[in-house]
Amino acid sequence: MKKKNCDLMDRRRFLAMTGQGVCLLALGGLGAARCSDTYCQSGRDHYLMPAKMWKRLGGGSVKCELCPNGCVLDDGDRGACRVRKNLKGSLYTLVYSRIAAAHVDPIEKKPFFHFLPGATAFSVATAGCNLSCKFCQNWELSQANPEDLDAERIGPDDLSRRARAVGSKVIAFTYNEPTVQFEYILDASAEARRRGVRSVIISNGFIRPEAGKTLARGLDAVKIDLKAFTEDFYGSICGGRLKPVLENMAAVHSTGKWMEIVVLVIPTLNDSPAEIRRMASWVRKNLSPDVPMHFTRFHAMYKIQNLPPTPVSTLERCRAIAKEEGIRYPYVGNVDGHKWENTYCHGCGKMIIRRSGFYHVENGIRGGACPFCKTKIPGVWA
Amino acid sequence: MTAAGRRVMAVAFYMGLAAAVTQVILIRELLAFCRGNELIIGVILSSWFLGIYLGARFNPAGEIRALERRVTLSLVILPLAMAVSVYGAHAVQVLLPRTVGTFYSFTAEMALALAFTAPVSFFIGFFFPPLVSLASAELKERAGGAVFFAESLGSFGGGMLFSFLLVTIANPLAIAAGLLAVSLGFISRLVGKKLLPLAALPLVLVVLSGTIEKEVFTAVWNRTHTGKLVRYQRTKYQTVAVESTGDTVSVYGDGILMYTLPDRYEARGVFHFINALLEGRRSVLLMGSGPGSLLSNLLKTDISRLSYFEHDPELWDAVYPFRKRMYRDDAPAKLRVVPQDLRHYLTDSAGRFDMIISLPPAPENIMLNRFYTRDFYALCKKRLAPGGIFVTSLHGFSDYLSADRKNYIASMYRAFAAEFPRHLRSSGETIYLAGAAEEGVLPESGEALIKRYEKQMPLPGGRFEREMTDNFSPAEMRAYFEKTQLDYFGSVMAPLAKTIDENRDLLPGAYWKNIVLSAFREGSALHGLVRGFPYLAIIVAVLACVALWDIGRRHGRRRLAAGFVIFSTGLISISVMLVMIVLYQNAHGIVYYRISLINALFMLGLTLGSFAATRRDRLRLAAVLACLPVAAGAILASTWAGADSLFWVLLVAFSFLCGAVFPALYAAAGAEAPLETASVLDAMDHLGAIAGALLTVMVFLPILGIRGTVLLNMGIAVPALVLSFSFRTK
């Protein structure tokens, strides 16, 4: 009798179940709406390309081995970068040739100060990033899913053609994190080299050393944003880790490619003299004193909207510390017209490149050497 | 009236006064860490009314003693809760730390606004029904109206007191302590015991409040900001904080970074952009840059008279000593600091100017939005002398425009381009715009401007250059006219010119789109809600239906109808009051210290309305409700007529009608059960106010604009009017 009663549905239970059903239907509808993006219909998307640097796990899961996040993805999942997806047990990139931003920038804007001064770079970006820095300048690209952005298809061969058409002899993979465009950059940089166009990346360096070296071999220069020199900063502000970045920097530098380092100095968060000193010391010991370091000025950005710009005196102090630690070319950045944006020969101390903003560059270097004392200046000058 | 009756009325008056003062202080304190926009004002108001609703709703019948205890409890708790909330708002920044320079998410801000407001206002609602019940012994069916009248009169007094006295002389702790002392005085009379010695303690607090406040403020600031607080001052417009970091000084208004000094390098670009356009233009108005390098550099040019606009004179006084430390030159005679709102000045002035430079912060609130509207651009155009140029800025983009940012920028850019079809536009994270009323005044392109500037520099690298900034060359200006960026912006804006409404005073789209963009940037859970804001109306409607059903179930049909009528009135009254605040801001700028005045006069109207309805039976409910849309219509008409002088009259007239509804309805809906009726009416009145506050800032204003919102309110009044015929008054 009791069991029978349980099987009967009273009005309250009926209403409850009906309500739950409606909710489930609504959620299902929402889910279906979400899955209506092109990636739920495998194979239809012309930006879809099999990814590199991953391995299969059991049960249709995969592990991405491109960056230190090491995302383990079940079927249909995306990585933390938003642009690598497990589709039926295989990993795909969603941003191959999917260019959301393309501009012609002075190379100094990247900034590269020892790489073809005065050149312009055809600068391109897709969506996604493997970090989530609260101060990201390009958060609208880096923190977005690719399908949420307007984009055009520029294939690897088209890219160098487009660069040449706008008079750029350099392609820069920039704005969002190039690591997430791994497959595209490998192909596009190889194609560019065939056409005599150089390729550079502006990266956070948060990539596994093997992948970083693979990428760097096809490039001509690498700029790394070293966000800070503490694990705490990387963890709480960027959602990443410092150690893998340092490992990758050493690995990439060992390939012999030109490297410059940018440190965005944010008041309170990463501007302590001790931290800057440890950082500069690490660069000198593990990379080279010839690697230029740019200490750039922070401006309110993305989630850090209510912080004043870095005092110029702080940047000058960072530069002085780096110089004391033996870095030959420490710069102050994002301060147009500051004297430490100029290049001074490490041999004789005279000014050899005068800069005022990105567009005013007077390059005195001749044959890769100082015109005054003939000291060879590290960099790529022609 | 007996002595007991007078005591009851005095308590109602005092609680109204304390409530008005508490409300405006909480608005100011919460705005200081909640980005200070109208969305948050709406949330604070709705949280405030929610507390009152709950206080009124959970107020069961009881014996006289129990009712008196509730009144006593409210008297003591209100000032204490205010102080706890004010300092809790400071403490929360330490207890819930956030990355320096970031804000809490909108969702968190709303939750905090609720947490710090509702518990205080709960006691405003909690004292009301018992007081009515106590008064009914003597005043019978007029008790509800009489207590409401006394409370409203107190609110009026509180608003006036704050607007004209307390705002300039007292800090929140002093005010809370003062209120507590008065409360103890009342309780002493109510319970017949000598508690007055206890009042000495709060009076000591009043004396020490300045020191305590400064210590608390400084300690919290230094723990939560990047630099050291070197000066802080509550002006009648805002809380000014000056912070020192390294060799820079940063100035904050209500917790929002306004500018940093010295800004030698920051000001280079805009200075050279302006200087290249100056070409002998002599009379210049400048607003929004702060008194840093741009001002200093402009003073070194051939400008004959530079008028710098700073609405808050105390801000200038607070910052100028630091400016003087950094810019050694004394202010020359050609500098005139005008302590006035630029818009107001341009509206009143008959003068014409060679150049007007407006560089305000982003339109994070309506007060700032009014410097990005077509109305403002038209005003500036009208005030330009022949050959004059207007320069302003938009907050641009780095390399890509997301959908939300496109809409945001397009609403302002379209408004500007509509007034200045011939304009010059820079690229970058800040887009500078120069517009002229006539053809041929502006160069055709950035390149032409650069060439023009080269000609103006007779000694490249020479005297001129050294004096202005170090190491500048006109070629540097190319960074402001990056071709691919300009082309990209043009291609993105072109299709939006047809689909996005231009930003206007009465349809402040940019302000709203800024909120949507901010929520998007934060990844806030609120983003979905603010983007899909029409759904909020449905949610509110469902909640209102549930509350009405609850009334119908517990109190019968008559009070259900009364609840609906008072709910509608509460919604309309707050909605129109918010519209009035926005209208006032559009006309006069910074509104903070006037919110209490607007509130006070609104309360005056409520007082007079409730007084009239209590005293005169002939002031029938249906007639009052019929007049409500008429008064709203008059406000609507004033937006076309630009009848600024009628603002206060219309405000009082409208609130008079709102005030008359409560007593008329109380008498009609069942004065025979005073506690029950007062509880229902007070609760639903405030529930309506919650709905009005939320819907107005999140749905009505963004979608319908100011005129549409008033029209909608007129429509909402109609069902209430129809329903009012079902009541039979004595």
PDB file of C-alpha atoms in Angstrom, chain A residues 100-106 109 134 137-141 144 148-151 166 175 236-237 266-269 271 297 299-314 316 334-339 342 354-360, chain B residues 99-103 225-227 243 245-248 250 252 255-258 260 262-266 268 364 396-406 429 465 470-473 475-476 478-485 488 517 520-523:
ATOM      1  CA  ALA A 100      40.962  39.575 -35.808  1.00  0.00           C
ATOM      2  CA  ALA A 101      43.319  42.555 -35.870  1.00  0.00           C
ATOM      3  CA  ALA A 102      45.883  43.660 -38.426  1.00  0.00           C
ATOM      4  CA  HIS A 103      47.753  46.951 -38.240  1.00  0.00           C
ATOM      5  CA  VAL A 104      51.007  48.402 -39.509  1.00  0.00           C
ATOM      6  CA  ASP A 105      53.075  49.450 -36.495  1.00  0.00           C
ATOM      7  CA  PRO A 106      56.568  50.791 -36.071  1.00  0.00           C
ATOM      8  CA  LYS A 109      56.034  49.963 -30.706  1.00  0.00           C
ATOM      9  CA  LYS A 134      44.472  41.922 -14.950  1.00  0.00           C
ATOM     10  CA  GLN A 137      46.219  45.993 -22.910  1.00  0.00           C
ATOM     11  CA  ASN A 138      44.520  43.773 -25.474  1.00  0.00           C
ATOM     12  CA  TRP A 139      42.016  42.029 -23.271  1.00  0.00           C
ATOM     13  CA  GLU A 140      39.292  42.356 -25.877  1.00  0.00           C
ATOM     14  CA  LEU A 141      41.326  39.956 -28.005  1.00  0.00           C
ATOM     15  CA  ALA A 144      37.669  36.432 -25.892  1.00  0.00           C
ATOM     16  CA  ASP A 148      32.996  36.308 -30.563  1.00  0.00           C
ATOM     17  CA  LEU A 149      35.372  38.441 -32.629  1.00  0.00           C
ATOM     18  CA  ASP A 150      35.113  39.821 -36.118  1.00  0.00           C
ATOM     19  CA  ALA A 151      37.838  38.152 -38.102  1.00  0.00           C
ATOM     20  CA  VAL A 166      51.867  47.534 -47.031  1.00  0.00           C
ATOM     21  CA  TYR A 175      48.452  41.857 -29.353  1.00  0.00           C
ATOM     22  CA  SER A 236      47.426  36.240  -8.400  1.00  0.00           C
ATOM     23  CA  ILE A 237      47.605  38.792 -11.218  1.00  0.00           C
ATOM     24  CA  ILE A 266      53.088  48.473 -12.072  1.00  0.00           C
ATOM     25  CA  PRO A 267      53.115  50.603  -8.925  1.00  0.00           C
ATOM     26  CA  THR A 268      53.064  48.487  -5.765  1.00  0.00           C
ATOM     27  CA  LEU A 269      52.696  45.188  -7.592  1.00  0.00           C
ATOM     28  CA  ASP A 271      58.205  47.669  -8.647  1.00  0.00           C
ATOM     29  CA  ARG A 297      55.219  52.627 -17.852  1.00  0.00           C
ATOM     30  CA  HIS A 299      48.663  53.025 -17.586  1.00  0.00           C
ATOM     31  CA  ALA A 300      45.230  52.092 -16.262  1.00  0.00           C
ATOM     32  CA  MET A 301      44.047  49.118 -18.248  1.00  0.00           C
ATOM     33  CA  TYR A 302      41.484  46.305 -18.236  1.00  0.00           C
ATOM     34  CA  LYS A 303      40.739  45.428 -14.621  1.00  0.00           C
ATOM     35  CA  ILE A 304      43.312  47.743 -13.094  1.00  0.00           C
ATOM     36  CA  GLN A 305      41.466  50.931 -13.909  1.00  0.00           C
ATOM     37  CA  ASN A 306      42.053  52.972 -10.804  1.00  0.00           C
ATOM     38  CA  LEU A 307      45.816  53.078 -10.470  1.00  0.00           C
ATOM     39  CA  PRO A 308      48.002  56.039 -11.393  1.00  0.00           C
ATOM     40  CA  PRO A 309      50.642  55.652 -14.091  1.00  0.00           C
ATOM     41  CA  THR A 310      54.029  54.440 -12.912  1.00  0.00           C
ATOM     42  CA  PRO A 311      56.094  57.395 -11.693  1.00  0.00           C
ATOM     43  CA  VAL A 312      58.859  58.107 -14.175  1.00  0.00           C
ATOM     44  CA  SER A 313      61.307  58.136 -11.277  1.00  0.00           C
ATOM     45  CA  THR A 314      60.411  54.490 -10.577  1.00  0.00           C
ATOM     46  CA  GLU A 316      64.475  55.467 -13.995  1.00  0.00           C
ATOM     47  CA  ASN A 334      56.058  54.204 -22.739  1.00  0.00           C
ATOM     48  CA  VAL A 335      57.517  57.603 -21.906  1.00  0.00           C
ATOM     49  CA  ASP A 336      57.813  59.307 -25.263  1.00  0.00           C
ATOM     50  CA  GLY A 337      60.722  61.678 -25.361  1.00  0.00           C
ATOM     51  CA  HIS A 338      62.533  60.357 -22.304  1.00  0.00           C
ATOM     52  CA  LYS A 339      66.289  60.280 -22.736  1.00  0.00           C
ATOM     53  CA  ASN A 342      67.572  56.450 -26.769  1.00  0.00           C
ATOM     54  CA  ARG A 354      67.761  58.794 -30.968  1.00  0.00           C
ATOM     55  CA  ARG A 355      64.087  58.058 -30.470  1.00  0.00           C
ATOM     56  CA  SER A 356      61.149  60.266 -29.778  1.00  0.00           C
ATOM     57  CA  GLY A 357      58.014  58.220 -29.788  1.00  0.00           C
ATOM     58  CA  PHE A 358      57.703  55.386 -32.247  1.00  0.00           C
ATOM     59  CA  TYR A 359      57.945  57.393 -35.415  1.00  0.00           C
ATOM     60  CA  HIS A 360      61.003  59.500 -34.854  1.00  0.00           C
TER      61      HIS A 360
ATOM     62  CA  THR B  99      44.256  43.965  -6.325  1.00  0.00           C
ATOM     63  CA  VAL B 100      45.392  47.531  -5.986  1.00  0.00           C
ATOM     64  CA  GLY B 101      43.794  49.706  -8.659  1.00  0.00           C
ATOM     65  CA  THR B 102      40.883  47.376  -9.315  1.00  0.00           C
ATOM     66  CA  PHE B 103      37.245  47.809  -8.389  1.00  0.00           C
ATOM     67  CA  HIS B 225      46.261  52.078  -2.381  1.00  0.00           C
ATOM     68  CA  THR B 226      49.617  52.327  -4.000  1.00  0.00           C
ATOM     69  CA  GLY B 227      50.806  55.544  -2.366  1.00  0.00           C
ATOM     70  CA  GLU B 243      48.122  60.547  -2.683  1.00  0.00           C
ATOM     71  CA  THR B 245      53.751  57.925  -4.969  1.00  0.00           C
ATOM     72  CA  GLY B 246      57.411  58.419  -5.785  1.00  0.00           C
ATOM     73  CA  ASP B 247      57.714  61.777  -7.465  1.00  0.00           C
ATOM     74  CA  THR B 248      54.058  61.915  -8.446  1.00  0.00           C
ATOM     75  CA  SER B 250      47.598  61.504  -7.695  1.00  0.00           C
ATOM     76  CA  TYR B 252      41.108  61.090  -6.469  1.00  0.00           C
ATOM     77  CA  GLY B 255      37.796  57.212  -4.814  1.00  0.00           C
ATOM     78  CA  ILE B 256      38.119  57.532  -8.599  1.00  0.00           C
ATOM     79  CA  LEU B 257      41.513  58.531  -9.970  1.00  0.00           C
ATOM     80  CA  MET B 258      41.141  61.896 -11.694  1.00  0.00           C
ATOM     81  CA  THR B 260      48.320  62.543 -11.682  1.00  0.00           C
ATOM     82  CA  PRO B 262      53.397  65.944 -12.873  1.00  0.00           C
ATOM     83  CA  ASP B 263      52.189  64.587 -16.187  1.00  0.00           C
ATOM     84  CA  ARG B 264      54.998  66.034 -18.275  1.00  0.00           C
ATOM     85  CA  TYR B 265      55.185  63.054 -20.628  1.00  0.00           C
ATOM     86  CA  GLU B 266      51.499  62.224 -20.531  1.00  0.00           C
ATOM     87  CA  ARG B 268      52.909  65.851 -24.627  1.00  0.00           C
ATOM     88  CA  GLU B 364      30.999  56.653 -15.976  1.00  0.00           C
ATOM     89  CA  GLY B 396      39.557  54.738 -27.787  1.00  0.00           C
ATOM     90  CA  PHE B 397      41.051  51.304 -28.196  1.00  0.00           C
ATOM     91  CA  SER B 398      44.361  49.506 -28.429  1.00  0.00           C
ATOM     92  CA  ASP B 399      44.078  47.280 -31.458  1.00  0.00           C
ATOM     93  CA  TYR B 400      40.601  45.837 -31.595  1.00  0.00           C
ATOM     94  CA  LEU B 401      37.082  47.003 -30.836  1.00  0.00           C
ATOM     95  CA  SER B 402      34.764  44.484 -29.204  1.00  0.00           C
ATOM     96  CA  ALA B 403      31.039  44.732 -29.879  1.00  0.00           C
ATOM     97  CA  ASP B 404      30.356  46.445 -26.545  1.00  0.00           C
ATOM     98  CA  ARG B 405      33.131  48.975 -27.022  1.00  0.00           C
ATOM     99  CA  LYS B 406      32.072  49.701 -30.585  1.00  0.00           C
ATOM    100  CA  GLU B 429      43.793  54.611 -26.749  1.00  0.00           C
ATOM    101  CA  GLU B 465      61.062  72.881 -28.192  1.00  0.00           C
ATOM    102  CA  ASP B 470      62.071  67.896 -23.802  1.00  0.00           C
ATOM    103  CA  ASN B 471      62.973  66.290 -27.055  1.00  0.00           C
ATOM    104  CA  PHE B 472      59.852  66.760 -29.143  1.00  0.00           C
ATOM    105  CA  SER B 473      59.573  66.760 -32.895  1.00  0.00           C
ATOM    106  CA  ALA B 475      57.242  63.643 -36.463  1.00  0.00           C
ATOM    107  CA  GLU B 476      56.284  62.319 -33.063  1.00  0.00           C
ATOM    108  CA  ARG B 478      52.557  60.614 -36.397  1.00  0.00           C
ATOM    109  CA  ALA B 479      51.852  58.278 -33.486  1.00  0.00           C
ATOM    110  CA  TYR B 480      48.524  60.082 -33.198  1.00  0.00           C
ATOM    111  CA  PHE B 481      47.544  59.447 -36.796  1.00  0.00           C
ATOM    112  CA  GLU B 482      48.350  55.804 -37.418  1.00  0.00           C
ATOM    113  CA  LYS B 483      46.829  55.039 -40.760  1.00  0.00           C
ATOM    114  CA  THR B 484      45.681  51.468 -40.259  1.00  0.00           C
ATOM    115  CA  GLN B 485      44.166  52.386 -36.897  1.00  0.00           C
ATOM    116  CA  TYR B 488      39.977  50.440 -38.954  1.00  0.00           C
ATOM    117  CA  LEU B 517      31.388  47.602 -21.142  1.00  0.00           C
ATOM    118  CA  PHE B 520      31.985  42.909 -19.725  1.00  0.00           C
ATOM    119  CA  ARG B 521      35.543  43.873 -18.853  1.00  0.00           C
ATOM    120  CA  GLU B 522      35.188  42.503 -15.352  1.00  0.00           C
ATOM    121  CA  GLY B 523      33.602  39.307 -16.529  1.00  0.00           C
TER     122      GLY B 523
END
